[in-house]
Amino acid sequence: MCGIVGGVTNKDITTLLLEGLNHLEYRGYDSSGLIVLSKNNIFDRARSVGKVKNLEDNLKARDNKIKGNIGIAHTRWATHGEPTINNAHPHISMNSVSLVHNGIIENYVELKNDQLTKGYTFASETDTEVIAHAIDFAMKSCSTLISSVQLAIKSFSGSYGLGIISSKYPDQIIAARKGSPLVIGVGVNGNYIASDQMALLSVTKEFIFLEEGDIAEIKIDKITIYDLDGNLVDRPIKTSNLKPGQTDLGNYDHFMQKEIFEQPQAIRDTLESRITNDSVLISAFGDKAEEIVSRIKQVQIIACGTSYNAGLVAKYWLEDIAKIPCNVEVASEYRYRHPILLNNTLFITLSQSGETADTVEALKTAKKINNNISTLCITNSAESSLTRLSDLIFLTHAGPEIGVASTKSFTTQLVSLALLTCSIGKIKQVINKKQEREIVDGLKRLPGLINEALLQETQIKKLAIRFKTKNSALFLGRGTMHAIAMEGALKLKEISYIHAEAYPAGELKHGPIALIDKDMPVIAIAPNDELLEKLKSNLQEVKSRGSQMIVFEDENSKVQELEAMEVIPITSNLGRITAPIIFTIPLQLLSYHVALIKETDVDKPRNLAKSVTVE
Ligand code: AGP
């Protein structure tokens, strides 16, 4: 949700700013811009509407003359104000302060009214411009840039990740974070800031992760950090294990395609050191995991989007296998109601980014409601707001996911939740050694099973053509497959812009069956489980209303025998844990190929951003 990059070096910074923006484009791509302090400490700025490519073209048209040793840049996901040049960052106040912002200043109207009385004028409709003016105003009474920022920030309510430069202080960048991620890259010939390490991997692997409320003064050879209360603090430098190539496309056409095909390896990485030959290591959830799990009596899962769908699958597993009550809720609802949270609850947040604002706030809300709960976050991001706020941390090890549509983060979340289910079941003594071994065997088979499911791509590609002229689609499943159907529908919506809904197959007759006609493709998932016969009856009900049906089945489900259905065998004889993970694969491939046919921007679908760090 907006990407920030900046740096102060002894070389020209523009190339790095552009490169960084390209790596951050997954965070938003409505407009982008950069600003440097040129030779005589004059701001030189370029901004463009649309993708970073447009900014690059804009700079080329200006003969790439924007150059300087200090600069900041931004790629935007619009919240306040449409994606226009004037609303694009960086914003400037009085030719003295310029900044880029990720987050929302909630009291900006009040601040703006006050600043208008002080003679400030506004060039944009954003909430961000008030920050620039507030800092400029504070500079009149403060002797340093950082003290001006510290003073100005006191008046903001909301969230911010900020990169600030000033023509009056040409040797420094000020970085500040509250509610939005920001890292400092520690380099040899300079120091840098970014919303995400990926933007800076070409210049450094050493990072300082700012904590909530931190403000840093960054010079070419010195970094000074203060906490929220103004105390000088020492934050550790950590070495990133990300490799620059990990964020490249390689031989693939799209990141989503690459990430779908990376799933076997991502799952191997997630399982590594978390299982032995025949058992799950509870300690993988942290040193205190065994003690915490032995105390808990129920589980509450909170997440958004794809992560929420993973939580829905886990509810079936936790209640069915680990015999522990489990509720799942979307974070944006949970945070604003007044839920009852019993003692001995394990409160789990699921999030690829670890930064989703609703999920972070829901966790904070839960802690306020009942401080006796234990918290676990399952995330793909080691240094994130959620990891900082949780008692137990489990990293999914999916590797960087760049495509806005989540794929490998979903299947690795499911693997993590399967390990959790097994751990809880073991501690509560409701699963025996044999059952544990079966779960572990199933998990170990997953990479091979996914590779087999991926072999159906050619057939799925042919089916995708049918969606070219369709406006809606319905996904059906029962049990855990209802959650997988939800994930399939979300994928199709996100990247092909076809309206899609998922229903538990048994619920269809209570209303949605009225939608069925020849123009409504229905996609069903038919594993060979105890609900198969019920599902087959539901499919007959749909077929007799003239729908074009596509069924992804277990070979032994024998849906083939029903007429007028396109049936694609995906696998055979899967268990309760492996089946939902494997049936996810054809749905990912289907949405990917429909998006290609519809010629949408697969990795950067309209109106979306990868990490939703605002409400
Ligand atoms: C999934 O394809 C979406 N991009 C989106 O629903 C995403 O899962 C959601 O925003 C939650 O993100 P998180 O996992 O990073 O918290």
JSON list of C-alpha atoms in Angstrom, two decimals, residues 77 138 149 239 296 356 378 510 599:
[
{"chain": "A", "resi": 77, "resn": "TRP", "atom": "CA", "xyz": [-2.06, 3.28, -4.08]},
{"chain": "A", "resi": 138, "resn": "ALA", "atom": "CA", "xyz": [7.92, 23.32, 12.81]},
{"chain": "A", "resi": 149, "resn": "VAL", "atom": "CA", "xyz": [9.79, 16.21, 12.35]},
{"chain": "A", "resi": 239, "resn": "THR", "atom": "CA", "xyz": [21.63, -9.45, 7.46]},
{"chain": "A", "resi": 296, "resn": "ILE", "atom": "CA", "xyz": [-5.53, -23.31, 25.43]},
{"chain": "A", "resi": 356, "resn": "THR", "atom": "CA", "xyz": [-2.16, -5.82, 6.84]},
{"chain": "A", "resi": 378, "resn": "ILE", "atom": "CA", "xyz": [1.71, -17.23, 10.89]},
{"chain": "A", "resi": 510, "resn": "HIS", "atom": "CA", "xyz": [-31.61, -21.98, -0.84]},
{"chain": "A", "resi": 599, "resn": "GLU", "atom": "CA", "xyz": [-5.47, -9.60, -21.30]}
]
